[in-house]
């Protein structure tokens, strides 16, 4: 990796430089002066003026300061940083997908509507759900939508004033409570066991008639399967409450088991995790939400459906329409119908996998995580005994006596060319290092990673300063975050 | 399977270390009753070449801007995207990276976001921008929640000339937060200032207006800000076509508190609507309330200049149920596209482009104005869109135009505004030529006969 020398494009701006020329036009009249009042016009925009060469070089060099999935292993727990197939990018960039407008008439969009219709079917099959909306823009957006569906369901049953609470285990991701709040619920935190599972006593104690539902991640954020899921589902359903599935960890069970069969009524998926679409440095993602039959009426508008009026048209493609006036719907949740480009990539991925390979995703992701776990459990501490699912949580606690923390290990890994695992999450495990290798990692590479971790643990004992000073081989070293917040500088002036 | 490298031999070796001998044993924590007996029905695996061919075929079933001329805007815009945008966003260390939690390995993303924030703050005339939101409508909803829930003034006064979809999204988000919405009437195609004045009181958390508005008309932002300020109500400007800010005085210059919206115009094709790019820009006073990620400049321990995500204590992973928003993953790669786009077209390019759009739309306005059967109800300053109504049912017009390879919006504005009938917004960017506009005119003449 190259070292950083910050130079913004602003710093090489010169009014004479240009990086763009407008297309030809035969309209020569200038209407601006006559039609836009002078006092409504601005003098200066405040953008730099540089040439295309300079732009290309600037961003290429910035890319060299980044670490992506091609750089090496990216075992970021809870994030499923699997390989992003190249084919996906090329397909999503096809003219036929790029250069179409969301407000075209439905009969000019047969290809796109079919893709959405077919993808919805596939996601139903994979998850055991009855319908999906492909609209949500990311996981948290899906959570908001799912929670709103639950709210609409109870409202429809005349229970909106009484069903006000959502149960969330303390091991849950931060978006879960934040999303429940944005959908108008209050949050009741329930205790987690040592393995991040739902504490059944705490659950029972809090399962009152006000409970609208529970949000669960399964496997949970500690990488463990909720053994009691059946009992939890029965308890909730008997209480008239619903179960919400945070699909961030679906990679562990995809093709092997389905949330719909476990009793979940609503699920969201992260296409940018399980379904191979890239993270883009923080999005765009896509967070489809699946529901059971009785919740279909509340899905957001619009939905792609088969037009029953035009039945004589045999081709499905010719009968698909977007219907946007479902009366019980929670309403529209975004400007356009979906993050379509992300859906294209997911569809291409699923076609490539096919039903015979899909289970292998889960099998190899679980295999890889357990391999790392057993190989490192004597070097670090494993608070959770036994087989994990697609990620394992190790703890740097034993290195405390050398003054070493999880963060130090994470930073030292960078010097060896790795992206560190997620650290300090889940909160229930001290000095957590949460490792999710994903199925796209090979045994050879896992062996190298394991070897490196062992070296680092040894270094921690022999020469902890190496870890405290790390990283030293990256473009910059540890940052001053206090200064960033105190002397706030968020835009160039 | 070409994305899964473990061989059967590897698997055996790993099983041994783990102490299991079968896949079933590895998954023994999953109760037997939930284990699928048959794989989910998604079809046989396909080789890459066939996936390509099949999906290319599917994409060709759409009518694209190459097959027909589009005069559709409203929520997404067709501008030219220079090749450098795709080339840059295709660099793997940009598009495959995660959110930059580890600044030592993410200076590329972080510096690009800082440049994005700088550009957006300048363009909108504000002090700060966040790193991106999902899209223009959810951005408006976030602004509403920030100002209404944040200040416990649970009433939002919104312009009835927000795009109908933005309005619908605001209603969706307002309900659960117990925010009540009052719609400010329009008058002659723009916000009715008297009605605005009448509706503002101390319970109102914010006024939300869109400019150019749903009919394409540029609002009088100075008056709107003055009226709101007199009543001490915060102001939100929604901009769905920020190319207009290449020429128009930005809302920040009038004193708006928040400028938010959609920036798909900056380096993305409409792509059937997504992903686009939500943005939100605020004054200094609101920075610590802003939803989502924000990147700040700082130093590393050696004193080197660098960037980090900052003001993290607002966010869901730290604040959980007390966070300012639930947003986590946003639209970072789209923000990168916008940054590369804006860097490339630059100060002069954006200004010229804005002028070009105004010129094309005005040329079209003059051409269509005297066609029998077309009415242009409002004659006020506009950017690249304006509203027309037809003397015939709009479905007939849409069909007739399609037969001539011309695309207009599926939205009949009569559905959203009872005082309109057979109404439609037409959009003219730099991507339609004089000939295209004259063809549209001829086709409309014929259809209206
Ligand atoms: C367990 C869990 N839930 C929800 C989310 C939120 O997903 P997104 O970032 O797409 O909004 C994440 C991702 O970080 C997660 O790990």
Short mmCIF file of N, CA and C in Angstrom, two decimals, chain A residues 4 7 9 18-19 23 25 31 40-43 45-48 58 62-63 66-69 74 84 86 95-96 98-101 103-104 108-109 111-112 140-141 172 175 179 183 230 256 261 278-283 324 332 334-336 340-341 347 351-353 355 357 368 411 414 440 443 476-478 480 485 489-492, chain B residues 2-3 6 14 33-34 36 40 42-43 45-46 54 58 62-63 65-66 73 76 93 95-98 102 104-109 111 114-115 117-119 122-123 135 165 168 172-173 176 245 247-249 271-274 288 296-302 305 316 320 326 330 332-333 344 346-348 351 356 359-360 366 410 415:
data_model
loop_
_atom_site.label_atom_id
_atom_site.label_comp_id
_atom_site.label_asym_id
_atom_site.label_seq_id
_atom_site.Cartn_x
_atom_site.Cartn_y
_atom_site.Cartn_z
N UNK A 4 0.05 7.96 2.45
CA UNK A 4 -0.89 9.02 2.13
C UNK A 4 -0.20 10.38 2.11
N UNK A 7 -3.91 15.34 -0.97
CA UNK A 7 -4.05 16.47 -1.89
C UNK A 7 -5.45 16.40 -2.48
N UNK A 9 -8.53 17.64 -4.91
CA UNK A 9 -8.55 18.18 -6.27
C UNK A 9 -8.67 19.70 -6.26
N UNK A 18 -10.32 22.15 -17.94
CA UNK A 18 -11.63 21.51 -18.00
C UNK A 18 -11.52 20.02 -18.24
N UNK A 19 -12.48 19.28 -17.70
CA UNK A 19 -12.46 17.82 -17.79
C UNK A 19 -13.63 17.29 -18.60
N UNK A 23 -22.21 17.91 -24.94
CA UNK A 23 -22.55 17.32 -26.25
C UNK A 23 -22.96 18.41 -27.26
N UNK A 25 -25.24 20.55 -29.76
CA UNK A 25 -26.66 20.91 -29.78
C UNK A 25 -26.91 21.84 -30.96
N UNK A 31 -31.73 31.26 -23.43
CA UNK A 31 -32.94 31.71 -22.74
C UNK A 31 -32.69 32.09 -21.29
N UNK A 40 -32.01 35.36 -8.82
CA UNK A 40 -32.10 33.93 -8.48
C UNK A 40 -30.88 33.16 -8.96
N UNK A 41 -29.99 33.84 -9.66
CA UNK A 41 -28.82 33.14 -10.21
C UNK A 41 -27.62 33.29 -9.28
N UNK A 42 -26.76 32.30 -9.29
CA UNK A 42 -25.57 32.34 -8.43
C UNK A 42 -24.35 32.75 -9.25
N UNK A 43 -23.32 33.22 -8.54
CA UNK A 43 -22.10 33.58 -9.23
C UNK A 43 -21.14 32.39 -9.29
N UNK A 45 -20.15 28.32 -7.91
CA UNK A 45 -20.66 27.07 -7.36
C UNK A 45 -19.72 26.54 -6.27
N UNK A 46 -18.43 26.65 -6.55
CA UNK A 46 -17.46 26.16 -5.57
C UNK A 46 -16.93 24.77 -5.87
N UNK A 47 -16.95 24.40 -7.16
CA UNK A 47 -16.34 23.11 -7.55
C UNK A 47 -14.95 23.40 -8.11
N UNK A 48 -14.05 22.42 -8.04
CA UNK A 48 -12.73 22.62 -8.65
C UNK A 48 -12.82 22.52 -10.17
N UNK A 58 -5.98 11.06 -9.61
CA UNK A 58 -6.37 11.32 -8.22
C UNK A 58 -7.10 10.12 -7.63
N UNK A 62 -6.14 7.22 -4.88
CA UNK A 62 -6.96 7.02 -3.68
C UNK A 62 -7.32 5.54 -3.53
N UNK A 63 -7.64 4.91 -4.66
CA UNK A 63 -8.01 3.49 -4.59
C UNK A 63 -6.86 2.66 -4.01
N UNK A 66 -6.93 2.07 -0.31
CA UNK A 66 -8.06 1.30 0.21
C UNK A 66 -7.73 -0.18 0.25
N UNK A 67 -8.49 -0.91 1.04
CA UNK A 67 -8.34 -2.35 1.10
C UNK A 67 -9.66 -2.99 0.70
N UNK A 68 -9.65 -3.81 -0.35
CA UNK A 68 -10.87 -4.45 -0.82
C UNK A 68 -10.75 -5.96 -0.75
N UNK A 69 -11.80 -6.64 -1.17
CA UNK A 69 -11.82 -8.10 -1.08
C UNK A 69 -10.71 -8.74 -1.92
N UNK A 74 -10.82 -10.73 4.32
CA UNK A 74 -11.59 -9.61 4.88
C UNK A 74 -12.58 -10.19 5.88
N UNK A 84 -17.06 -10.80 -4.71
CA UNK A 84 -18.13 -10.24 -5.54
C UNK A 84 -17.87 -10.58 -7.00
N UNK A 86 -17.28 -10.86 -10.78
CA UNK A 86 -17.07 -9.79 -11.76
C UNK A 86 -18.24 -9.69 -12.73
N UNK A 95 -26.59 -1.61 -21.03
CA UNK A 95 -27.45 -0.52 -21.48
C UNK A 95 -28.93 -0.74 -21.14
N UNK A 96 -29.37 -1.96 -21.39
CA UNK A 96 -30.79 -2.28 -21.22
C UNK A 96 -31.25 -2.16 -19.77
N UNK A 98 -29.34 -0.02 -17.53
CA UNK A 98 -28.93 1.32 -17.07
C UNK A 98 -29.83 2.42 -17.61
N UNK A 99 -30.15 2.32 -18.91
CA UNK A 99 -30.81 3.44 -19.57
C UNK A 99 -32.32 3.25 -19.71
N UNK A 100 -32.93 3.00 -18.56
CA UNK A 100 -34.39 2.93 -18.52
C UNK A 100 -34.86 3.75 -17.33
N UNK A 101 -36.01 4.39 -17.51
CA UNK A 101 -36.51 5.31 -16.48
C UNK A 101 -37.58 4.62 -15.64
N UNK A 103 -40.21 5.74 -14.49
CA UNK A 103 -41.59 6.16 -14.78
C UNK A 103 -42.02 5.83 -16.20
N UNK A 104 -41.29 4.94 -16.87
CA UNK A 104 -41.79 4.46 -18.17
C UNK A 104 -43.05 3.63 -17.93
N UNK A 108 -43.19 -1.12 -21.36
CA UNK A 108 -41.86 -0.90 -21.95
C UNK A 108 -40.76 -1.43 -21.05
N UNK A 109 -41.16 -2.14 -19.99
CA UNK A 109 -40.19 -2.57 -18.97
C UNK A 109 -40.27 -4.07 -18.71
N UNK A 111 -38.57 -6.67 -19.35
CA UNK A 111 -37.38 -7.38 -18.85
C UNK A 111 -37.18 -7.14 -17.36
N UNK A 112 -37.25 -5.88 -16.96
CA UNK A 112 -37.02 -5.55 -15.56
C UNK A 112 -38.10 -6.11 -14.65
N UNK A 140 -31.07 -1.89 7.30
CA UNK A 140 -31.81 -1.09 8.27
C UNK A 140 -33.12 -0.57 7.68
N UNK A 141 -33.10 -0.26 6.39
CA UNK A 141 -34.33 0.18 5.72
C UNK A 141 -35.34 -0.97 5.72
N UNK A 172 -28.23 -7.96 20.04
CA UNK A 172 -28.63 -7.56 18.67
C UNK A 172 -27.79 -6.40 18.12
N UNK A 175 -28.86 -1.44 14.70
CA UNK A 175 -29.95 -1.00 13.83
C UNK A 175 -31.30 -1.54 14.32
N UNK A 179 -34.38 0.84 14.48
CA UNK A 179 -35.45 0.67 13.50
C UNK A 179 -36.81 0.50 14.17
N UNK A 183 -40.17 2.91 13.63
CA UNK A 183 -41.49 2.46 13.23
C UNK A 183 -42.51 2.68 14.34
N UNK A 230 -37.87 -22.88 18.16
CA UNK A 230 -39.24 -23.40 18.06
C UNK A 230 -40.08 -22.96 19.25
N UNK A 256 -29.87 -24.62 3.58
CA UNK A 256 -29.86 -25.71 4.58
C UNK A 256 -31.13 -25.69 5.43
N UNK A 261 -39.65 -21.57 7.92
CA UNK A 261 -40.03 -22.82 8.56
C UNK A 261 -39.88 -22.78 10.07
N UNK A 278 -21.56 -6.21 -3.95
CA UNK A 278 -20.47 -5.56 -3.22
C UNK A 278 -20.95 -4.50 -2.24
N UNK A 279 -20.09 -4.18 -1.26
CA UNK A 279 -20.45 -3.19 -0.24
C UNK A 279 -20.20 -1.76 -0.67
N UNK A 280 -19.40 -1.58 -1.71
CA UNK A 280 -19.21 -0.23 -2.26
C UNK A 280 -18.60 0.77 -1.29
N UNK A 281 -17.90 0.31 -0.25
CA UNK A 281 -17.35 1.25 0.73
C UNK A 281 -18.43 1.82 1.63
N UNK A 282 -19.58 1.13 1.70
CA UNK A 282 -20.68 1.62 2.55
C UNK A 282 -21.95 1.80 1.75
N UNK A 283 -22.23 0.88 0.88
CA UNK A 283 -23.46 0.92 0.09
C UNK A 283 -23.18 1.31 -1.35
N UNK A 324 -49.74 0.22 -7.45
CA UNK A 324 -49.27 1.09 -6.36
C UNK A 324 -50.39 1.61 -5.48
N UNK A 332 -45.59 4.15 0.41
CA UNK A 332 -44.36 4.19 -0.36
C UNK A 332 -43.20 4.46 0.61
N UNK A 334 -39.76 4.86 -0.62
CA UNK A 334 -38.62 5.50 -1.29
C UNK A 334 -39.12 6.13 -2.57
N UNK A 335 -38.23 6.92 -3.20
CA UNK A 335 -38.61 7.65 -4.39
C UNK A 335 -38.93 6.71 -5.56
N UNK A 336 -38.11 5.69 -5.72
CA UNK A 336 -38.28 4.79 -6.85
C UNK A 336 -38.63 3.39 -6.33
N UNK A 340 -32.49 -1.19 -8.16
CA UNK A 340 -32.57 -2.23 -9.17
C UNK A 340 -31.21 -2.83 -9.54
N UNK A 341 -30.20 -1.97 -9.65
CA UNK A 341 -28.86 -2.46 -10.03
C UNK A 341 -28.37 -3.55 -9.10
N UNK A 347 -29.64 -11.55 -8.77
CA UNK A 347 -30.29 -12.51 -9.69
C UNK A 347 -29.21 -13.29 -10.45
N UNK A 351 -28.68 -17.35 -10.25
CA UNK A 351 -28.71 -18.19 -11.45
C UNK A 351 -27.44 -19.01 -11.55
N UNK A 352 -26.32 -18.37 -11.22
CA UNK A 352 -25.03 -19.05 -11.31
C UNK A 352 -24.93 -20.17 -10.29
N UNK A 353 -25.35 -19.92 -9.07
CA UNK A 353 -25.29 -20.94 -8.02
C UNK A 353 -26.20 -22.12 -8.35
N UNK A 355 -29.81 -24.40 -7.59
CA UNK A 355 -30.27 -25.04 -6.36
C UNK A 355 -29.32 -26.10 -5.82
N UNK A 357 -26.01 -25.88 -5.69
CA UNK A 357 -24.82 -25.33 -5.04
C UNK A 357 -25.14 -24.48 -3.83
N UNK A 368 -15.46 -23.14 7.37
CA UNK A 368 -14.33 -22.22 7.49
C UNK A 368 -14.28 -21.55 8.86
N UNK A 411 -5.21 -4.10 14.74
CA UNK A 411 -4.29 -3.18 14.05
C UNK A 411 -3.03 -3.91 13.58
N UNK A 414 -3.23 -5.71 10.25
CA UNK A 414 -3.08 -4.86 9.06
C UNK A 414 -1.63 -4.88 8.56
N UNK A 440 -15.96 -18.14 0.44
CA UNK A 440 -15.09 -17.91 -0.72
C UNK A 440 -13.61 -17.89 -0.33
N UNK A 443 -8.84 -23.10 2.18
CA UNK A 443 -8.10 -23.63 3.34
C UNK A 443 -6.67 -23.08 3.35
N UNK A 476 -1.54 5.31 6.69
CA UNK A 476 -1.49 6.17 7.87
C UNK A 476 -1.46 5.26 9.09
N UNK A 477 -1.23 5.84 10.26
CA UNK A 477 -1.23 5.03 11.49
C UNK A 477 -2.50 5.33 12.28
N UNK A 478 -2.53 4.93 13.53
CA UNK A 478 -3.78 5.14 14.29
C UNK A 478 -4.14 6.62 14.31
N UNK A 480 -6.31 10.19 15.36
CA UNK A 480 -6.75 10.99 16.50
C UNK A 480 -8.24 11.31 16.32
N UNK A 485 -13.49 15.03 16.17
CA UNK A 485 -14.80 15.47 16.65
C UNK A 485 -14.72 16.88 17.26
N UNK A 489 -13.86 19.33 11.06
CA UNK A 489 -13.57 19.81 9.71
C UNK A 489 -14.15 18.78 8.74
N UNK A 490 -15.34 19.08 8.22
CA UNK A 490 -16.03 18.09 7.39
C UNK A 490 -16.20 18.55 5.94
N UNK A 491 -15.66 19.71 5.62
CA UNK A 491 -15.72 20.19 4.23
C UNK A 491 -14.56 21.14 3.99
N UNK A 492 -14.03 21.09 2.79
CA UNK A 492 -12.89 21.95 2.42
C UNK A 492 -13.36 23.39 2.28
N UNK B 2 -17.46 -22.14 -8.79
CA UNK B 2 -16.26 -21.34 -8.99
C UNK B 2 -16.00 -20.26 -7.95
N UNK B 3 -16.92 -20.08 -7.00
CA UNK B 3 -16.62 -19.12 -5.94
C UNK B 3 -16.27 -19.82 -4.61
N UNK B 6 -12.72 -24.59 -1.37
CA UNK B 6 -12.37 -25.80 -0.62
C UNK B 6 -12.65 -27.07 -1.43
N UNK B 14 -10.34 -30.56 7.38
CA UNK B 14 -10.90 -29.57 8.30
C UNK B 14 -11.88 -30.23 9.26
N UNK B 33 -36.06 -30.95 12.43
CA UNK B 33 -37.31 -30.61 11.73
C UNK B 33 -37.16 -29.42 10.78
N UNK B 34 -36.11 -28.61 10.98
CA UNK B 34 -35.94 -27.44 10.13
C UNK B 34 -34.98 -27.67 8.97
N UNK B 36 -33.80 -28.68 5.55
CA UNK B 36 -34.49 -28.86 4.26
C UNK B 36 -34.22 -30.24 3.69
N UNK B 40 -34.04 -25.51 -2.13
CA UNK B 40 -35.05 -24.53 -2.55
C UNK B 40 -35.11 -24.49 -4.08
N UNK B 42 -34.82 -23.07 -7.15
CA UNK B 42 -34.41 -21.86 -7.87
C UNK B 42 -33.79 -22.18 -9.22
N UNK B 43 -33.92 -23.41 -9.64
CA UNK B 43 -33.41 -23.77 -10.97
C UNK B 43 -32.00 -24.31 -10.93
N UNK B 45 -28.00 -24.73 -11.88
CA UNK B 45 -26.92 -23.76 -12.01
C UNK B 45 -26.66 -23.44 -13.48
N UNK B 46 -26.21 -22.23 -13.76
CA UNK B 46 -25.95 -21.82 -15.14
C UNK B 46 -24.50 -21.36 -15.29
N UNK B 54 -28.56 -14.85 -21.20
CA UNK B 54 -29.94 -14.78 -20.73
C UNK B 54 -30.29 -13.38 -20.22
N UNK B 58 -32.84 -10.48 -21.46
CA UNK B 58 -33.87 -9.88 -20.62
C UNK B 58 -33.78 -8.35 -20.70
N UNK B 62 -36.50 -4.53 -22.48
CA UNK B 62 -36.90 -3.17 -22.07
C UNK B 62 -36.77 -2.23 -23.25
N UNK B 63 -37.60 -1.22 -23.26
CA UNK B 63 -37.40 -0.12 -24.21
C UNK B 63 -36.45 0.87 -23.52
N UNK B 65 -33.34 4.14 -23.59
CA UNK B 65 -33.11 5.46 -24.19
C UNK B 65 -32.41 5.33 -25.54
N UNK B 66 -31.87 4.15 -25.84
CA UNK B 66 -31.28 3.96 -27.16
C UNK B 66 -32.35 3.57 -28.18
N UNK B 73 -38.70 12.93 -16.48
CA UNK B 73 -37.82 13.40 -15.40
C UNK B 73 -38.48 13.07 -14.07
N UNK B 76 -36.05 11.03 -11.69
CA UNK B 76 -34.76 10.52 -12.17
C UNK B 76 -34.45 11.22 -13.49
N UNK B 93 -10.84 -1.98 -5.15
CA UNK B 93 -10.67 -1.58 -3.76
C UNK B 93 -11.66 -0.48 -3.38
N UNK B 95 -15.04 -0.59 -4.86
CA UNK B 95 -16.41 -1.12 -4.83
C UNK B 95 -16.58 -2.34 -3.95
N UNK B 96 -15.49 -3.01 -3.58
CA UNK B 96 -15.66 -4.19 -2.72
C UNK B 96 -15.41 -3.90 -1.25
N UNK B 97 -14.94 -2.69 -0.92
CA UNK B 97 -14.59 -2.39 0.47
C UNK B 97 -15.84 -2.24 1.34
N UNK B 98 -15.67 -2.42 2.64
CA UNK B 98 -16.77 -2.19 3.58
C UNK B 98 -16.75 -0.72 4.01
N UNK B 102 -12.17 1.11 9.60
CA UNK B 102 -10.73 1.04 9.88
C UNK B 102 -10.03 2.07 9.01
N UNK B 104 -7.12 3.22 8.76
CA UNK B 104 -5.78 2.93 8.22
C UNK B 104 -5.87 2.23 6.87
N UNK B 105 -7.00 1.53 6.63
CA UNK B 105 -7.14 0.77 5.38
C UNK B 105 -8.19 1.39 4.46
N UNK B 106 -8.63 2.59 4.77
CA UNK B 106 -9.76 3.15 4.01
C UNK B 106 -9.58 4.62 3.65
N UNK B 107 -8.35 5.08 3.57
CA UNK B 107 -8.17 6.49 3.28
C UNK B 107 -8.72 6.87 1.91
N UNK B 108 -8.74 5.92 0.99
CA UNK B 108 -9.28 6.20 -0.34
C UNK B 108 -10.74 6.58 -0.27
N UNK B 109 -11.53 5.70 0.35
CA UNK B 109 -12.95 5.97 0.52
C UNK B 109 -13.16 7.25 1.34
N UNK B 111 -11.22 9.89 1.94
CA UNK B 111 -10.91 11.17 1.29
C UNK B 111 -11.94 11.49 0.21
N UNK B 114 -14.92 12.85 1.87
CA UNK B 114 -14.66 14.23 2.30
C UNK B 114 -14.82 15.18 1.11
N UNK B 115 -14.33 14.78 -0.04
CA UNK B 115 -14.50 15.62 -1.23
C UNK B 115 -15.98 15.71 -1.62
N UNK B 117 -18.54 15.49 0.42
CA UNK B 117 -19.18 16.40 1.40
C UNK B 117 -18.86 17.86 1.06
N UNK B 118 -17.61 18.10 0.64
CA UNK B 118 -17.21 19.47 0.30
C UNK B 118 -17.98 19.97 -0.91
N UNK B 119 -18.08 19.12 -1.92
CA UNK B 119 -18.79 19.52 -3.14
C UNK B 119 -20.26 19.80 -2.84
N UNK B 122 -20.86 22.99 -0.92
CA UNK B 122 -20.73 24.17 -1.80
C UNK B 122 -21.93 24.31 -2.71
N UNK B 123 -22.31 23.23 -3.34
CA UNK B 123 -23.40 23.29 -4.32
C UNK B 123 -24.69 23.76 -3.68
N UNK B 135 -31.92 7.76 -0.66
CA UNK B 135 -32.46 8.41 -1.85
C UNK B 135 -33.14 9.73 -1.47
N UNK B 165 -44.54 11.36 -4.96
CA UNK B 165 -43.87 10.22 -4.33
C UNK B 165 -43.15 10.66 -3.05
N UNK B 168 -45.78 10.98 -0.46
CA UNK B 168 -46.23 9.69 0.05
C UNK B 168 -45.22 9.13 1.06
N UNK B 172 -45.64 8.11 5.01
CA UNK B 172 -45.28 6.79 5.54
C UNK B 172 -44.43 6.95 6.80
N UNK B 173 -43.42 7.83 6.73
CA UNK B 173 -42.50 7.98 7.86
C UNK B 173 -43.11 8.78 9.02
N UNK B 176 -45.77 6.69 12.18
CA UNK B 176 -45.27 6.05 13.40
C UNK B 176 -44.59 7.02 14.37
N UNK B 245 -28.72 23.55 -9.63
CA UNK B 245 -27.91 24.41 -8.77
C UNK B 245 -26.61 24.84 -9.46
N UNK B 247 -26.87 26.81 -11.80
CA UNK B 247 -27.19 28.19 -12.16
C UNK B 247 -28.00 28.90 -11.06
N UNK B 248 -28.84 28.14 -10.37
CA UNK B 248 -29.71 28.78 -9.37
C UNK B 248 -28.97 29.06 -8.07
N UNK B 249 -29.33 30.17 -7.45
CA UNK B 249 -28.78 30.49 -6.14
C UNK B 249 -29.19 29.37 -5.19
N UNK B 271 -31.23 3.99 -14.43
CA UNK B 271 -31.13 2.61 -13.96
C UNK B 271 -32.42 2.10 -13.33
N UNK B 272 -33.53 2.41 -13.96
CA UNK B 272 -34.82 1.97 -13.44
C UNK B 272 -35.02 2.42 -12.00
N UNK B 273 -34.34 3.50 -11.67
CA UNK B 273 -34.61 4.11 -10.37
C UNK B 273 -33.65 3.78 -9.25
N UNK B 274 -32.66 2.97 -9.50
CA UNK B 274 -31.79 2.77 -8.36
C UNK B 274 -30.63 1.82 -8.59
N UNK B 288 -24.45 18.18 14.54
CA UNK B 288 -24.44 17.09 15.52
C UNK B 288 -25.77 16.33 15.59
N UNK B 296 -14.61 13.34 8.80
CA UNK B 296 -13.90 14.54 9.22
C UNK B 296 -12.40 14.39 9.01
N UNK B 297 -11.75 15.54 8.96
CA UNK B 297 -10.31 15.55 8.75
C UNK B 297 -9.62 15.58 10.10
N UNK B 298 -8.53 14.82 10.24
CA UNK B 298 -7.79 14.83 11.50
C UNK B 298 -6.34 14.47 11.23
N UNK B 299 -5.65 13.98 12.26
CA UNK B 299 -4.25 13.57 12.10
C UNK B 299 -4.07 12.16 12.65
N UNK B 300 -3.03 11.48 12.17
CA UNK B 300 -2.71 10.21 12.82
C UNK B 300 -1.66 10.49 13.91
N UNK B 301 -1.23 9.45 14.61
CA UNK B 301 -0.34 9.68 15.76
C UNK B 301 1.03 10.24 15.35
N UNK B 302 1.37 10.10 14.07
CA UNK B 302 2.61 10.71 13.59
C UNK B 302 2.40 12.14 13.11
N UNK B 305 -1.76 14.23 8.15
CA UNK B 305 -3.11 14.61 7.77
C UNK B 305 -3.89 13.35 7.32
N UNK B 316 -26.52 4.52 15.26
CA UNK B 316 -27.23 3.37 15.84
C UNK B 316 -26.32 2.35 16.51
N UNK B 320 -27.91 2.95 19.70
CA UNK B 320 -29.03 2.00 19.64
C UNK B 320 -30.38 2.72 19.56
N UNK B 326 -31.83 5.24 12.03
CA UNK B 326 -31.42 3.83 12.04
C UNK B 326 -30.47 3.52 10.89
N UNK B 330 -25.22 3.03 3.63
CA UNK B 330 -25.87 4.11 2.87
C UNK B 330 -25.56 3.92 1.39
N UNK B 332 -22.62 4.79 -0.48
CA UNK B 332 -21.27 5.32 -0.61
C UNK B 332 -20.73 5.27 -2.05
N UNK B 333 -20.95 4.16 -2.74
CA UNK B 333 -20.38 4.05 -4.09
C UNK B 333 -21.04 5.06 -5.03
N UNK B 344 -15.00 15.93 -12.57
CA UNK B 344 -14.74 15.95 -14.01
C UNK B 344 -15.44 17.12 -14.69
N UNK B 346 -16.69 19.78 -13.28
CA UNK B 346 -16.11 20.99 -12.68
C UNK B 346 -17.04 22.19 -12.62
N UNK B 347 -16.47 23.28 -12.14
CA UNK B 347 -17.22 24.53 -11.96
C UNK B 347 -17.90 24.97 -13.25
N UNK B 348 -17.11 25.04 -14.30
CA UNK B 348 -17.65 25.55 -15.56
C UNK B 348 -18.63 24.56 -16.18
N UNK B 351 -22.07 24.62 -14.59
CA UNK B 351 -22.79 25.84 -14.97
C UNK B 351 -23.31 25.75 -16.40
N UNK B 356 -27.53 24.71 -20.50
CA UNK B 356 -27.95 23.91 -21.65
C UNK B 356 -29.34 23.31 -21.38
N UNK B 359 -31.93 25.96 -21.73
CA UNK B 359 -32.14 26.31 -23.13
C UNK B 359 -32.97 25.27 -23.87
N UNK B 360 -32.67 24.00 -23.63
CA UNK B 360 -33.42 22.95 -24.31
C UNK B 360 -34.89 22.96 -23.87
N UNK B 366 -41.43 26.79 -26.05
CA UNK B 366 -41.91 27.67 -27.13
C UNK B 366 -42.51 26.87 -28.28
N UNK B 410 -45.44 7.82 -17.11
CA UNK B 410 -46.68 7.08 -16.87
C UNK B 410 -47.58 7.82 -15.88
N UNK B 415 -54.11 12.48 -11.30
CA UNK B 415 -54.35 11.54 -10.23
C UNK B 415 -53.95 12.14 -8.86
#
